Short mmCIF file of C-alpha atoms and ligand atoms in Angstrom, two decimals:
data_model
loop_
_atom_site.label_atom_id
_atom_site.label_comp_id
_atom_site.label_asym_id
_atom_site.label_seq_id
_atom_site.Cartn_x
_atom_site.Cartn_y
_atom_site.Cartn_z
CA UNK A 109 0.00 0.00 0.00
CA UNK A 110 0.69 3.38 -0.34
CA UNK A 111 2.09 5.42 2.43
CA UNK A 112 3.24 8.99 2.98
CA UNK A 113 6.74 10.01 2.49
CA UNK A 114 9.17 12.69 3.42
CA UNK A 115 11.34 12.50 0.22
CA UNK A 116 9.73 13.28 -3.21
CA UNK A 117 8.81 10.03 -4.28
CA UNK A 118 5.76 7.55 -4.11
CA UNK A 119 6.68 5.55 -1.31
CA UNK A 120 4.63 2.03 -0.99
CA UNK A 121 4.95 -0.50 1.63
CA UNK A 122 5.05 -4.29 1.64
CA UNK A 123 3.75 -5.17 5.48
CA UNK A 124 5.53 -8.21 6.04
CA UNK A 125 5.52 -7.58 9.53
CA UNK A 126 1.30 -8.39 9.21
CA UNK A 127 2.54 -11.65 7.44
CA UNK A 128 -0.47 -14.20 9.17
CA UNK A 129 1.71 -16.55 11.71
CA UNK A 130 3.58 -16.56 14.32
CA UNK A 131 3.68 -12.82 14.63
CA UNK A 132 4.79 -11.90 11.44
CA UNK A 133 7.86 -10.97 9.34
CA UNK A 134 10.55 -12.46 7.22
CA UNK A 135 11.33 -15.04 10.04
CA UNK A 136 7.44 -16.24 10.20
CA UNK A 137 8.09 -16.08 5.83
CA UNK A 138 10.83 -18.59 6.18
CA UNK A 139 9.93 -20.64 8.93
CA UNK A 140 6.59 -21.82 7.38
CA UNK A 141 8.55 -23.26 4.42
CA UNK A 142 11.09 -24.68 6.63
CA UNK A 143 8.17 -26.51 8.44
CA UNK A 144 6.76 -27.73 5.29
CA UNK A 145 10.32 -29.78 4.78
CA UNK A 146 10.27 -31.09 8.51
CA UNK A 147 6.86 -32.47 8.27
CA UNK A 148 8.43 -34.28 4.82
CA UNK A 149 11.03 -35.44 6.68
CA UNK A 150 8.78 -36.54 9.43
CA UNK A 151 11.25 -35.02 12.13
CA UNK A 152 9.70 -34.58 15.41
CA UNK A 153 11.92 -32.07 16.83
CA UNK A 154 13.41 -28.84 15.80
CA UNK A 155 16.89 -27.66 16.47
CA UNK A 156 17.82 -23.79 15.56
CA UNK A 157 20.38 -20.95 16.75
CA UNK A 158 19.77 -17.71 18.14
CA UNK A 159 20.53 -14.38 20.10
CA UNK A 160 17.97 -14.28 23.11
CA UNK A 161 16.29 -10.96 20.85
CA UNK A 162 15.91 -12.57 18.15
CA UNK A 163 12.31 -12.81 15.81
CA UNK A 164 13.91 -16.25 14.37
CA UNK A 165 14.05 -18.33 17.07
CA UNK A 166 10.71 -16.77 18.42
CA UNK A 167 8.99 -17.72 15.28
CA UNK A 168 10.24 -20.71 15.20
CA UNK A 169 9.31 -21.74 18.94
CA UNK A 170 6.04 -20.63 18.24
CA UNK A 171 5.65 -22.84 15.00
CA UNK A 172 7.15 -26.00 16.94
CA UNK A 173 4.18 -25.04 19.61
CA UNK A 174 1.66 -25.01 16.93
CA UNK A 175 3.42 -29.01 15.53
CA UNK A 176 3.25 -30.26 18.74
CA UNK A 177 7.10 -30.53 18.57
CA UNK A 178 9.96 -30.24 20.84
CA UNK A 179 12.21 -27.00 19.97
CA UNK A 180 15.70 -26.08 21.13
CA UNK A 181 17.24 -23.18 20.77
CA UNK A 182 20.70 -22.98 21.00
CA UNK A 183 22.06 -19.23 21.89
CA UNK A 184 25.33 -17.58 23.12
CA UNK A 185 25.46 -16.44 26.76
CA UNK A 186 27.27 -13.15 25.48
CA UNK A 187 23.55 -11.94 24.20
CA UNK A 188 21.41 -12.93 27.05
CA UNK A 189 19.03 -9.87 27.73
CA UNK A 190 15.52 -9.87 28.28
CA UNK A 191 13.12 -8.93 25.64
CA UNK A 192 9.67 -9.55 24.39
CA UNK A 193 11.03 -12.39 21.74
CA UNK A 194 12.81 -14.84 24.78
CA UNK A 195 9.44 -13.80 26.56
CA UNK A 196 7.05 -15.54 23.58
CA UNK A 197 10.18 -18.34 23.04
CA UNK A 198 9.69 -19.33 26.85
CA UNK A 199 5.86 -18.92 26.63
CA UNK A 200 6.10 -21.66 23.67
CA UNK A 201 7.86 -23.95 25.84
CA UNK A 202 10.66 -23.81 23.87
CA UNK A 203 14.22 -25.20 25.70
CA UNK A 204 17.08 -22.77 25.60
CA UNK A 205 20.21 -24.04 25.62
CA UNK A 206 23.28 -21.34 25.99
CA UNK A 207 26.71 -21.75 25.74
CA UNK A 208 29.96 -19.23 24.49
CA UNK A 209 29.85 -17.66 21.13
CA UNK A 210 32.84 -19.76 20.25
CA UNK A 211 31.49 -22.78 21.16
CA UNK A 212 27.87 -22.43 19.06
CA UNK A 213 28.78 -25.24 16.16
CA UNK A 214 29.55 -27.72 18.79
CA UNK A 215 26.71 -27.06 21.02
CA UNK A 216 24.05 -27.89 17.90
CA UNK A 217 26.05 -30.69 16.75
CA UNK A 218 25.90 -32.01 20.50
CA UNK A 219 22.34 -31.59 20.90
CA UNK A 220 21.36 -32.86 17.59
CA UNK A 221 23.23 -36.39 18.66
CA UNK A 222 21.74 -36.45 22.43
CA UNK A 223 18.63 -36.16 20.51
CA UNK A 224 19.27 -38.77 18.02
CA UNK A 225 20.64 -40.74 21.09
CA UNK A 226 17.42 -40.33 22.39
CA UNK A 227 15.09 -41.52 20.26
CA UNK A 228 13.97 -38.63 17.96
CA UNK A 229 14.59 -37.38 14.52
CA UNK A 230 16.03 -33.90 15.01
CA UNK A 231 15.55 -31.12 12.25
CA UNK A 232 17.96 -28.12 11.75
CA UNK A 233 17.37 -24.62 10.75
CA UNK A 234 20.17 -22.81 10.45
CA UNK A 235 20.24 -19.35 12.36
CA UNK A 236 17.94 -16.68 10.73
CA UNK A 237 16.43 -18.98 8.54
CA UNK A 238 19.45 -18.77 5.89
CA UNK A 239 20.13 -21.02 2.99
CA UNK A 240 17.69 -21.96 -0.11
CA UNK A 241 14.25 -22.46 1.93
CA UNK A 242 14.89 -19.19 3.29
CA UNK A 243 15.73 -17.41 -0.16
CA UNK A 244 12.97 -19.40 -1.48
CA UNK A 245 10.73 -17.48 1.10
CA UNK A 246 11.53 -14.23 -0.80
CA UNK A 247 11.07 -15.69 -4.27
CA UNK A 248 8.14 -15.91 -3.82
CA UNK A 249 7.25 -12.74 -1.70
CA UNK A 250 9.12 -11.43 -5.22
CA UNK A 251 6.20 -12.61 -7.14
CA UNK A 252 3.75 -11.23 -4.65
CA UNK A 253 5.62 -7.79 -5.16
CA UNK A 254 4.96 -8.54 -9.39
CA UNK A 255 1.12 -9.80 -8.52
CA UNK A 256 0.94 -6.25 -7.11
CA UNK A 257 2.40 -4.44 -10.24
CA UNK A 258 0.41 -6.47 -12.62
CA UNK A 259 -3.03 -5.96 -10.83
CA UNK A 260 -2.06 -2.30 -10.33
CA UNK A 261 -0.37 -1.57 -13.89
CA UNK A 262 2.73 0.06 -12.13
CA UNK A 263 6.15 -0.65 -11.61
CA UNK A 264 8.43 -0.19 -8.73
CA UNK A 265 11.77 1.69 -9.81
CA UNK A 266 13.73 0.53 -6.05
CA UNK A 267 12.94 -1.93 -3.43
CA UNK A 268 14.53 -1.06 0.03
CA UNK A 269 14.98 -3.24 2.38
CA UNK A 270 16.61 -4.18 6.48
CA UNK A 271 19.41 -6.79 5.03
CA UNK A 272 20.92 -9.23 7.75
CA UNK A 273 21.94 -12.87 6.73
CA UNK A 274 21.19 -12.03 3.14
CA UNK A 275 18.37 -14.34 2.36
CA UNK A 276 15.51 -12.17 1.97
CA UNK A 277 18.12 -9.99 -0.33
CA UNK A 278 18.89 -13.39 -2.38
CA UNK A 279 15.36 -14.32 -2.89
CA UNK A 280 14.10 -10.73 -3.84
CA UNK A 281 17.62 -10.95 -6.67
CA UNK A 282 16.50 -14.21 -8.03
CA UNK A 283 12.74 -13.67 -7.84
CA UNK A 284 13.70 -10.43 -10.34
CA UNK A 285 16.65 -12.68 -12.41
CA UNK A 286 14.02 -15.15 -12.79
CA UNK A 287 11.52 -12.98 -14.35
CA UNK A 288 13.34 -11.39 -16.18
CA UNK A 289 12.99 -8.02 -14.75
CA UNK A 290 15.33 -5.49 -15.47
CA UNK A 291 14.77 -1.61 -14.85
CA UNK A 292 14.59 -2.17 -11.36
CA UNK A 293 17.40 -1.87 -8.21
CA UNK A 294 16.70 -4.13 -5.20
CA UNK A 295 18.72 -2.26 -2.52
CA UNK A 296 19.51 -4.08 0.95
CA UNK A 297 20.49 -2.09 3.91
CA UNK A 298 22.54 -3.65 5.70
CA UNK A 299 22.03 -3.74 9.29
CA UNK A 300 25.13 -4.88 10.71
CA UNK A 301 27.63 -6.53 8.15
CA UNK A 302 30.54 -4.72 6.47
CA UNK A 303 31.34 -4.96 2.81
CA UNK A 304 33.03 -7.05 0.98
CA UNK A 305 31.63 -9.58 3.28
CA UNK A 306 27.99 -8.82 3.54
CA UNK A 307 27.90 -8.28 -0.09
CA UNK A 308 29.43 -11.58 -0.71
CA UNK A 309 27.17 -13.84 1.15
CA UNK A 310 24.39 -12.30 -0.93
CA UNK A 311 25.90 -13.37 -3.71
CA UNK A 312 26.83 -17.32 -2.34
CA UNK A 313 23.24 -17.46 -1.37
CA UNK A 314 22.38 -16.67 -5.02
CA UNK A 315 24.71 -19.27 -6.27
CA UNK A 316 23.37 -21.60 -4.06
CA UNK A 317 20.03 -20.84 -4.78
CA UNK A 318 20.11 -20.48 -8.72
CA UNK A 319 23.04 -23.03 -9.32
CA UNK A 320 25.17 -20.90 -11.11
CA UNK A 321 27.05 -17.57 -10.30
CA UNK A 322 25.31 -13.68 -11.16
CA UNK A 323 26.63 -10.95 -12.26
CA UNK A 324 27.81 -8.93 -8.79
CA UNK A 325 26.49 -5.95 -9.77
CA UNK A 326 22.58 -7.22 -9.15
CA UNK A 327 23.56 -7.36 -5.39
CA UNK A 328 23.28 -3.58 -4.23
CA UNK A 329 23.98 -3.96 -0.14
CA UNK A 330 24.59 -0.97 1.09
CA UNK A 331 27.11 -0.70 4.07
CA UNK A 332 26.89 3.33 4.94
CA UNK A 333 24.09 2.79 6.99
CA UNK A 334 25.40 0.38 9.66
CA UNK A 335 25.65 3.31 12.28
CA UNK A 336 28.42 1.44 14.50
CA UNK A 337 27.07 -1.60 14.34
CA UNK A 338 24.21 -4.45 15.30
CA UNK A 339 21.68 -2.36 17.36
CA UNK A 340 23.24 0.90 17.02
CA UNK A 341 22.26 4.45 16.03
CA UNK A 342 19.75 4.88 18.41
CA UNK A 343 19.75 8.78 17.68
CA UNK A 344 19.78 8.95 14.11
CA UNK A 345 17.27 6.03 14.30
CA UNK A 346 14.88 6.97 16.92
CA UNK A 347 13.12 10.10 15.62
CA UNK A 348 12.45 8.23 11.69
CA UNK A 349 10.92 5.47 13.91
CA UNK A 350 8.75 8.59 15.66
CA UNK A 351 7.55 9.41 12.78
CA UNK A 352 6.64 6.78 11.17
CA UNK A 353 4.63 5.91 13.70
CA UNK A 354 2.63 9.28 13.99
CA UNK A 355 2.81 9.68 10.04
CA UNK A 356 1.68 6.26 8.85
CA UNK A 357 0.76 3.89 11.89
CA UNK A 358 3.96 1.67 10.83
CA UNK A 359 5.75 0.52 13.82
CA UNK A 360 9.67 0.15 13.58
CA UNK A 361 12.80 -0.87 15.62
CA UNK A 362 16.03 0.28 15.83
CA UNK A 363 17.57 -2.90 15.13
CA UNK A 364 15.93 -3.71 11.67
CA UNK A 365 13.21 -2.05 9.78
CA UNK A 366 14.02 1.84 11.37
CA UNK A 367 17.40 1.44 10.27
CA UNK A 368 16.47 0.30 7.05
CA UNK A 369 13.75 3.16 6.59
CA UNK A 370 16.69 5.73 7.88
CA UNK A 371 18.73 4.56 5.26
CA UNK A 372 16.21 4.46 2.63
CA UNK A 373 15.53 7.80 2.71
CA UNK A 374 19.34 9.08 3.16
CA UNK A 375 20.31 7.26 0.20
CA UNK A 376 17.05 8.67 -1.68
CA UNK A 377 18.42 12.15 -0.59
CA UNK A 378 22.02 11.34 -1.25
CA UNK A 379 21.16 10.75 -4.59
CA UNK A 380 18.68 13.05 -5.48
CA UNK A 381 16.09 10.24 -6.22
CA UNK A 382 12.87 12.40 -7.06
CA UNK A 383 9.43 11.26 -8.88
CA UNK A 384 10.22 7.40 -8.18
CA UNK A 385 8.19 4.69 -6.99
CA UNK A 386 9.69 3.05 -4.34
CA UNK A 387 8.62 0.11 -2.43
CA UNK A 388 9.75 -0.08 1.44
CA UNK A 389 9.45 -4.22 2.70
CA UNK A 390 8.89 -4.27 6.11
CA UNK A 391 10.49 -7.23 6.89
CA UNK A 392 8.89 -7.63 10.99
CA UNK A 393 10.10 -7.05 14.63
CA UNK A 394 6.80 -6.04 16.06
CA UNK A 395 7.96 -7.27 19.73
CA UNK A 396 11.67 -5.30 18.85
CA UNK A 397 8.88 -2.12 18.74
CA UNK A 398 7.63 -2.48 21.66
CA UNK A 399 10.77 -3.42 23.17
CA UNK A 400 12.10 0.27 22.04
CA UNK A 401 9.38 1.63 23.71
CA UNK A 402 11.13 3.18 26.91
CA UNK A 403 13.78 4.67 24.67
CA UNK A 404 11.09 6.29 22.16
CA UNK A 405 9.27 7.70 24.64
C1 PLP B 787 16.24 -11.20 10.35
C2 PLP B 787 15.62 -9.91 9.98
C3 PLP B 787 16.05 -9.19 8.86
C4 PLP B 787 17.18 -9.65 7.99
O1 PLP B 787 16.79 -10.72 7.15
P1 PLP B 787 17.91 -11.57 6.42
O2 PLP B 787 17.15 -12.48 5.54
O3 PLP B 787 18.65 -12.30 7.48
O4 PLP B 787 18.79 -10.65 5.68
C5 PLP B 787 15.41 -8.01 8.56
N1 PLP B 787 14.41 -7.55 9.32
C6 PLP B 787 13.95 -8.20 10.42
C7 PLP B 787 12.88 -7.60 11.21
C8 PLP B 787 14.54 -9.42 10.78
O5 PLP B 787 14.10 -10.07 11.86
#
């Protein structure tokens, strides 16, 4: 839908964070399809990795509720905080397991054999819902995004975006290469990872997906934005997310979407992008808003 904006441009947004399970967004996205391959593989207990904040490993708790599965969650002891994610993961029974940053790969690979030892058929999800299920996910929201065009004889000239693992960026890439669609930029902001990295394991993800290697120059992910880091940037952040929320009802975090939207609209201004249509996903985080609460008010 249509919403306003402060730059000159028509600025739509894709509400992902309404996406109907498990409380929404990309994670909710990916973790239905990841489900679909668990019940194939008639496991009967889920396995995944996560920060205690994290809208993975609550969406995925909540969709092992819903199965009638066991779900572990194994996260590092550096991140333990409270917030309203671990709150809905512990409401949804699922079993935290924590352990040292360092020591994460073991940890899984221990739990998924005491399982095994145990009796049940473990499933793994890697952490964020990365690799081809997850870009899969966001082929397919891609062809939502063209459904939308089609019915609405437009076109969308950018596609912004809160870029993490990469996933949602690698679907949205091969959801356009696919189609064949060409007079369009897909733009992730990157929340967190650096350059060359970040834009690198957009591009294995791609490879992985598609089978065969793309043209870098497809994968726009956009490092200026990062604003010291995972979390950071509270005061640049803060007021956009203000607004938004008095402006269009849309609520963001700090973490995710507001950064995104921040750097949306400084790269719109950077480069003078006027008279465009521009489509804004929302990728999620609703309990990251009301987490940010005290510090917005
Ligand atoms: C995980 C997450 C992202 C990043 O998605 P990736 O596919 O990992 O790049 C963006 N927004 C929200 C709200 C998320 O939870």
């Amino acid at each position: 839908m249509m919403i306003r904006s402060s730059t000159d441009n028509q600025l739509y947004i894709k509400r992902d964070d309404l996406y109907p399970a498990v409380l929404g967004g990309n994670k909710a996205r990916k973790g239905e399809l990841f489900f679909c391959d668990l019940r194939k593989k008639n496991a009967d207990y889920v396995v995944t990795y996560g920060t205690s904040t994290s809208n993975h490993c609550r969406a995925i708790a909540c969709l092992a509720a819903q199965e009638g599965i066991g779900c572990r969650i194994i996260s590092p002891e550096e991140s333990q905080c409270a917030s309203y994610n671990q709150d809905v993961v512990i409401l949804a029974g699922a079993e935290i397991v924590t352990c040292p940053i360092l020591k994460v790969s073991e940890t899984i690979e221990r739990n998924l054999q005491e399982l095994k030892a145990a009796g049940h058929n473990p499933y793994f999800i890697p952490g964020g819902g990365h690799g081809n299920i997850g870009t899969q996910a966001y082929v397919e929201a891609y062809q939502e995004i063209l459904d939308y065009e089609t019915h609405h004889n437009m076109h969308f000239d950018y596609i912004f975006f809160a870029s993490g693992t990469g996933t949602t960026h690698a679907g949205l890439v091969c959801g356009k290469l696919a189609n064949g669609v060409s007079d369009q930029e897909i733009i992730g902001i990157s929340i967190a990872r650096p350059n060359p990295r970040g834009k690198q394991v957009v591009l294995d993800s791609i490879t992985q997906y598609c089978g065969k290697s793309v043209n870098p120059e497809e994968v726009n992910f956009l490092d200026d934005y990062i604003l010291g880091g995972y979390g950071k940037g509270e005061m640049q952040i803060l007021p956009v997310i203000r607004r938004e929320l008095l402006n269009n009802g849309v609520p963001l975090d700090v973490t995710y979407t507001g950064k995104a939207f921040y750097g949306m609209e400084q790269y719109l201004i950077k480069h003078r992008i006027r008279n465009k249509r521009i489509l804004f996903i929302h990728t999620g985080g609703t309990p990251l808003f009301f987490g940010d609460m005290e510090r917005l008010k």
